[in-house]
Backbone as numpy.savetxt, mean C-alpha at the origin, in Angstrom:
# Nx Ny Nz CAx CAy CAz Cx Cy Cz
-8.94 1.40 15.42 -8.19 1.87 14.28 -7.33 3.05 14.70
-6.21 3.17 14.07 -5.30 4.27 14.37 -5.30 5.26 13.22
-6.46 5.80 12.92 -6.58 6.70 11.78 -5.94 8.05 12.03
-5.80 8.45 13.28 -5.17 9.75 13.52 -3.72 9.73 13.05
-3.02 8.62 13.25 -1.66 8.49 12.75 -1.66 8.51 11.23
-2.62 7.82 10.63 -2.74 7.81 9.17 -3.01 9.20 8.65
-3.92 9.91 9.27 -4.24 11.26 8.82 -3.02 12.17 8.90
-2.25 12.05 9.98 -1.04 12.86 10.10 -0.03 12.53 9.01
0.12 11.26 8.69 1.07 10.86 7.66 0.65 11.37 6.29
-0.64 11.33 6.01 -1.13 11.76 4.70 -1.25 13.27 4.56
-1.41 13.96 5.67 -1.66 15.40 5.62 -0.45 16.24 5.99
0.72 15.68 5.90 1.93 16.45 6.20 1.99 17.68 5.30
2.49 18.77 5.82 2.54 20.03 5.06 3.56 19.91 3.94
3.08 19.65 2.76 3.93 19.50 1.58 3.30 20.27 0.43
4.05 20.47 -0.64 3.52 21.19 -1.79 2.25 20.55 -2.34
1.36 21.37 -2.90 0.08 20.89 -3.41 0.25 19.91 -4.56
1.30 19.98 -5.32 1.48 19.09 -6.47 2.24 17.82 -6.12
2.28 17.45 -4.86 2.97 16.22 -4.47 2.10 15.02 -4.80
2.71 14.03 -5.43 2.04 12.77 -5.66 2.23 11.93 -4.40
1.17 11.32 -3.92 1.22 10.52 -2.71 1.08 9.05 -3.07
2.03 8.25 -2.61 1.96 6.81 -2.83 1.93 6.14 -1.47
0.85 5.42 -1.22 0.62 4.72 0.04 0.93 3.25 -0.19
1.88 2.73 0.58 2.30 1.33 0.43 1.92 0.54 1.67
1.24 -0.58 1.46 0.89 -1.50 2.54 1.10 -2.93 2.08
1.29 -3.78 3.05 1.30 -5.21 2.78 -0.15 -5.69 2.78
-0.42 -6.77 2.08 -1.77 -7.34 2.11 -2.18 -7.62 3.56
-3.47 -7.64 3.80 -3.99 -7.90 5.14 -3.88 -9.39 5.48
-4.26 -9.72 6.69 -4.15 -11.10 7.18 -4.89 -12.07 6.28
-4.29 -13.21 6.06 -4.84 -14.24 5.18 -5.22 -15.47 6.00
-6.05 -16.32 5.41 -6.40 -17.57 6.07 -5.15 -18.45 6.11
-5.05 -19.28 7.13 -3.86 -20.12 7.32 -3.77 -21.22 6.27
-4.88 -21.83 5.94 -4.88 -22.94 4.99 -5.51 -22.49 3.68
-4.71 -21.86 2.84 -5.27 -21.35 1.60 -4.47 -21.73 0.38
-3.54 -22.66 0.53 -2.73 -23.04 -0.61 -1.78 -21.93 -1.01
-1.44 -21.88 -2.28 -0.47 -20.88 -2.75 -1.10 -19.50 -2.99
-2.42 -19.41 -2.98 -3.10 -18.12 -3.21 -4.26 -17.96 -2.23
-3.94 -17.81 -0.93 -5.01 -17.76 0.08 -5.82 -16.47 0.02
-7.04 -16.57 0.49 -7.97 -15.44 0.61 -7.68 -14.71 1.93
-8.29 -13.55 2.10 -8.18 -12.85 3.38 -9.01 -13.54 4.44
-8.53 -13.47 5.66 -9.26 -13.96 6.82 -10.29 -12.90 7.23
-11.18 -13.21 8.16 -12.10 -12.17 8.65 -11.33 -10.95 9.19
-10.22 -11.16 9.90 -9.40 -10.04 10.39 -8.82 -9.26 9.22
-8.43 -9.95 8.19 -7.89 -9.30 7.01 -8.93 -8.45 6.30
-10.15 -8.96 6.22 -11.23 -8.17 5.60 -11.49 -6.90 6.41
-11.45 -7.02 7.75 -11.61 -5.84 8.60 -10.50 -4.83 8.34
-9.26 -5.32 8.22 -8.13 -4.42 7.96 -8.28 -3.74 6.60
-8.73 -4.47 5.59 -8.93 -3.89 4.26 -9.96 -2.77 4.32
-11.01 -2.94 5.11 -12.02 -1.89 5.25 -11.47 -0.71 6.06
-10.62 -0.99 7.05 -9.97 0.11 7.80 -9.09 0.93 6.87
-8.40 0.27 5.96 -7.56 0.96 4.98 -8.42 1.86 4.10
-9.52 1.31 3.60 -10.42 2.10 2.75 -10.97 3.31 3.51
-11.33 3.12 4.77 -11.83 4.25 5.58 -10.75 5.31 5.76
-9.53 4.87 6.00 -8.43 5.80 6.20 -8.08 6.59 4.96
-8.39 6.05 3.79 -8.08 6.72 2.53 -9.29 7.43 1.92
-10.41 7.41 2.61 -11.66 7.93 2.05 -11.58 9.39 1.61
-10.79 10.21 2.29 -10.70 11.63 1.95 -9.58 11.95 0.96
-8.87 10.93 0.52 -7.77 11.13 -0.43 -8.30 11.11 -1.86
-7.55 11.71 -2.77 -7.88 11.69 -4.19 -7.24 10.44 -4.80
-7.81 9.29 -4.45 -7.26 8.01 -4.90 -7.48 7.87 -6.41
-6.38 7.72 -7.14 -6.45 7.65 -8.60 -6.12 6.26 -9.14
-5.46 5.44 -8.33 -4.96 4.16 -8.82 -4.73 3.24 -7.64
-5.10 1.96 -7.79 -4.83 0.94 -6.79 -4.07 -0.18 -7.49
-2.81 -0.34 -7.11 -1.93 -1.35 -7.71 -1.73 -2.49 -6.73
-1.81 -3.72 -7.23 -1.61 -4.91 -6.40 -0.81 -5.93 -7.20
-0.45 -7.01 -6.55 0.05 -8.17 -7.29 -1.20 -8.90 -7.79
-1.05 -9.92 -8.62 -2.24 -10.63 -9.09 -2.81 -11.61 -8.06
-2.18 -11.75 -6.90 -2.64 -12.72 -5.91 -3.87 -12.21 -5.15
-4.73 -13.14 -4.77 -6.03 -12.82 -4.17 -5.89 -11.92 -2.94
-4.95 -12.21 -2.05 -4.87 -11.45 -0.80 -4.53 -9.98 -1.02
-3.73 -9.66 -2.05 -3.44 -8.25 -2.31 -4.63 -7.56 -2.97
-5.25 -8.25 -3.92 -6.42 -7.67 -4.59 -7.54 -7.42 -3.58
-7.79 -8.40 -2.71 -8.85 -8.26 -1.72 -8.56 -7.16 -0.71
-7.30 -6.90 -0.43 -6.94 -5.81 0.48 -7.21 -4.46 -0.18
-6.93 -4.33 -1.45 -7.11 -3.06 -2.14 -8.52 -2.80 -2.65
-9.33 -3.84 -2.79 -10.66 -3.67 -3.40 -11.59 -2.71 -2.65
-11.68 -2.74 -1.32 -12.60 -1.79 -0.67 -12.22 -0.32 -0.94
-10.95 0.00 -0.92 -10.51 1.38 -1.20 -10.79 1.73 -2.66
-10.51 0.79 -3.56 -10.75 1.03 -4.99 -12.24 1.25 -5.24
-13.06 0.39 -4.69 -14.51 0.49 -4.87 -15.03 1.84 -4.35
-14.56 2.26 -3.17 -15.00 3.53 -2.59 -14.63 4.72 -3.47
-13.55 4.59 -4.23 -13.09 5.67 -5.10 -13.62 5.52 -6.53
-14.43 4.51 -6.77 -14.96 4.29 -8.11 -13.93 3.72 -9.07
-12.95 3.00 -8.52 -11.87 2.43 -9.32 -11.92 0.91 -9.29
-11.12 0.30 -10.14 -10.88 -1.13 -10.05 -9.41 -1.33 -9.73
-9.11 -2.45 -9.12 -7.74 -2.80 -8.78 -6.99 -3.11 -10.06
-5.73 -2.66 -10.13 -4.86 -2.96 -11.28 -3.77 -3.90 -10.82
-3.89 -5.20 -11.17 -2.83 -6.13 -10.77 -1.60 -5.99 -11.68
-0.43 -6.04 -11.06 0.84 -5.95 -11.79 1.48 -7.34 -11.75
1.87 -7.82 -12.89 2.40 -9.17 -13.05 3.61 -9.46 -12.15
3.69 -10.70 -11.72 4.86 -11.18 -10.97 5.89 -11.83 -11.90
5.59 -11.85 -13.19 6.47 -12.47 -14.17 7.86 -11.84 -14.13
8.87 -12.66 -14.17 10.25 -12.17 -14.15 10.83 -12.05 -12.76
10.03 -12.36 -11.74 10.53 -12.35 -10.37 10.26 -11.04 -9.64
10.69 -11.02 -8.40 10.43 -9.91 -7.49 10.99 -8.58 -7.99
12.23 -8.57 -8.45 12.85 -7.32 -8.90 12.10 -6.72 -10.08
11.67 -7.55 -11.01 10.93 -7.06 -12.17 9.56 -6.53 -11.74
8.91 -7.23 -10.82 7.62 -6.78 -10.30 7.76 -5.42 -9.61
8.75 -5.30 -8.75 9.00 -4.04 -8.02 9.19 -2.89 -9.01
9.99 -3.10 -10.04 10.25 -2.05 -11.04 8.97 -1.66 -11.76
8.14 -2.65 -12.12 6.88 -2.35 -12.82 5.91 -1.58 -11.92
5.83 -1.97 -10.65 4.93 -1.27 -9.73 5.38 0.18 -9.53
6.68 0.38 -9.28 7.20 1.73 -9.07 6.94 2.60 -10.30
7.15 2.07 -11.47 6.92 2.83 -12.70 5.44 3.16 -12.88
4.57 2.19 -12.63 3.13 2.43 -12.76 2.67 3.49 -11.76
3.19 3.46 -10.54 2.82 4.46 -9.53 3.26 5.85 -9.96
4.46 5.95 -10.50 4.97 7.26 -10.94 4.19 7.84 -12.12
3.49 7.00 -12.87 2.73 7.46 -14.03 1.41 8.12 -13.66
1.00 8.03 -12.40 -0.26 8.66 -11.97 -0.12 10.18 -12.01
-1.23 10.90 -12.04 -1.16 12.37 -12.04 -0.36 12.91 -10.86
0.21 14.08 -11.05 1.12 14.68 -10.06 0.45 14.95 -8.72
-0.87 15.15 -8.70 -1.55 15.44 -7.43 -2.39 14.26 -6.94
-2.15 13.09 -7.49 -2.96 11.91 -7.17 -2.41 11.15 -5.97
-3.27 10.31 -5.43 -2.86 9.34 -4.42 -2.97 7.96 -5.05
-1.89 7.18 -4.89 -1.83 5.82 -5.42 -1.71 4.88 -4.23
-2.54 3.86 -4.19 -2.43 2.81 -3.18 -1.72 1.62 -3.81
-0.67 1.15 -3.15 0.05 -0.03 -3.60 -0.07 -1.08 -2.50
-0.60 -2.25 -2.86 -0.72 -3.36 -1.92 0.21 -4.46 -2.40
1.19 -4.79 -1.57 2.16 -5.80 -1.94 2.31 -6.88 -0.88
3.51 -7.39 -0.81 3.84 -8.51 0.08 4.99 -8.11 0.99
5.24 -8.91 2.02 6.29 -8.57 2.98 7.65 -8.42 2.31
7.89 -9.14 1.23 9.18 -9.03 0.55 9.22 -7.95 -0.53
8.06 -7.45 -0.97 8.07 -6.45 -2.04 7.81 -5.03 -1.55
7.02 -4.85 -0.50 6.69 -3.49 -0.04 7.95 -2.69 0.30
8.89 -3.23 1.10 10.10 -2.43 1.37 10.91 -2.12 0.10
10.94 -3.04 -0.83 11.68 -2.82 -2.08 11.00 -1.77 -2.95
9.68 -1.79 -3.00 8.95 -0.76 -3.76 9.18 0.60 -3.11
9.14 0.63 -1.78 9.39 1.89 -1.07 10.78 2.43 -1.41
11.79 1.56 -1.43 13.16 1.98 -1.81 13.18 2.52 -3.23
12.51 1.82 -4.14 12.48 2.24 -5.54 11.83 3.61 -5.71
10.97 3.99 -4.76 10.28 5.28 -4.82 10.98 6.37 -4.01
12.11 6.01 -3.37 12.88 7.03 -2.67 12.98 6.89 -1.17
12.43 5.82 -0.59 12.53 5.60 0.85 13.88 4.93 1.15
14.89 5.74 1.37 16.24 5.21 1.58 16.39 4.47 2.90
15.44 4.62 3.80 15.52 3.96 5.11 14.51 2.82 5.24
13.98 2.32 4.12 12.98 1.25 4.17 13.54 0.03 4.90
12.77 -0.46 5.84 13.17 -1.60 6.67 12.48 -2.88 6.19
13.13 -4.04 6.39 12.46 -5.31 6.07 11.16 -5.43 6.86
10.27 -6.24 6.36 8.96 -6.44 6.99 8.87 -7.89 7.45
8.46 -8.09 8.70 8.34 -9.45 9.21 7.12 -10.13 8.61
7.10 -11.42 8.69 6.03 -12.23 8.11 4.70 -12.03 8.83
4.73 -11.50 10.04 3.47 -11.32 10.78 3.09 -9.85 10.92
3.69 -8.97 10.16 3.40 -7.53 10.24 2.41 -7.14 9.14
1.24 -6.70 9.57 0.20 -6.35 8.61 -0.27 -4.90 8.73
0.18 -4.17 9.74 -0.36 -2.83 9.99 0.56 -1.68 9.59
1.69 -1.97 8.97 2.62 -0.90 8.57 2.15 -0.22 7.29
2.26 1.08 7.29 1.95 1.88 6.11 3.13 2.81 5.85
3.58 2.84 4.62 4.62 3.78 4.21 3.98 4.76 3.24
4.16 6.04 3.50 3.60 7.08 2.63 4.77 7.83 2.01
4.85 7.77 0.70 5.92 8.45 -0.06 5.26 9.59 -0.83
5.74 10.80 -0.59 5.26 11.98 -1.31 6.35 12.37 -2.29
6.05 12.29 -3.57 7.00 12.63 -4.62 6.77 14.07 -5.06
7.77 14.91 -4.90 7.69 16.31 -5.29 8.85 16.61 -6.24
8.90 17.80 -6.72 10.02 18.22 -7.57 11.33 18.18 -6.79
11.24 18.26 -5.47 12.43 18.25 -4.61 12.85 16.85 -4.19
12.14 15.82 -4.63 12.46 14.44 -4.27 11.36 13.79 -3.46
11.70 12.70 -2.78 10.74 11.93 -2.01 10.77 12.34 -0.55
9.59 12.46 0.03 9.45 12.67 1.47 8.64 11.49 1.99
9.15 10.86 3.02 8.60 9.59 3.48 8.13 9.70 4.92
6.99 9.11 5.20 6.52 8.97 6.57 6.00 7.55 6.75
6.00 7.13 7.99 5.54 5.78 8.31 4.43 5.88 9.33
3.43 5.03 9.19 2.29 5.02 10.09 1.83 3.58 10.29
0.87 3.42 11.15 0.21 2.14 11.37 -1.26 2.37 11.13
-1.97 1.35 10.69 -3.40 1.49 10.47 -4.09 0.20 10.89
-5.39 0.34 11.17 -6.16 -0.81 11.59 -5.72 -1.32 12.95
-6.12 -2.52 13.27 -5.75 -3.14 14.54 -4.25 -3.42 14.57
-3.64 -3.25 15.71 -2.21 -3.54 15.85 -1.97 -5.03 15.65
-0.90 -5.36 14.96 -0.54 -6.77 14.81 0.47 -7.15 15.86
0.38 -8.39 16.31 1.29 -8.87 17.35 2.68 -9.11 16.77
3.68 -8.96 17.61 5.05 -9.23 17.18 5.24 -10.72 16.94
6.13 -11.05 16.02 6.42 -12.46 15.72 7.25 -13.07 16.85
């Protein structure tokens, strides 16, 4: 696990009232799972690595899509914080989902940490909606990228990290 990179991203010297939003793509899924596949054993390991990396954070909210792979990725972190996963509807398409997730994340307390688990096509868009002007597209085989957005009165401060086992390039 690359938790030292995660710790550096989360512990950047910023104002105490910064809201922290951690964005990740769902972990690895089984190859043959139909339209709503479950996590693979590697994916379950990654979900637990994520929970371990966030253990010292004041996690207030875990937002996911309603699909199994995103919920299963966020559940270990939610459970460790005494929370339940909050799925955000995909109704209305990707743009509507992105807007709902960004709004729900912003509604958390000013000093809270919010975990958002999305998909390769939504994570960069959610990051942009939260102020990451340099958000890059995510490849279909990238599972270890983490974007940390700190929202302060002065705007968004963004850092990027990797967590869990490194994923191979496509």
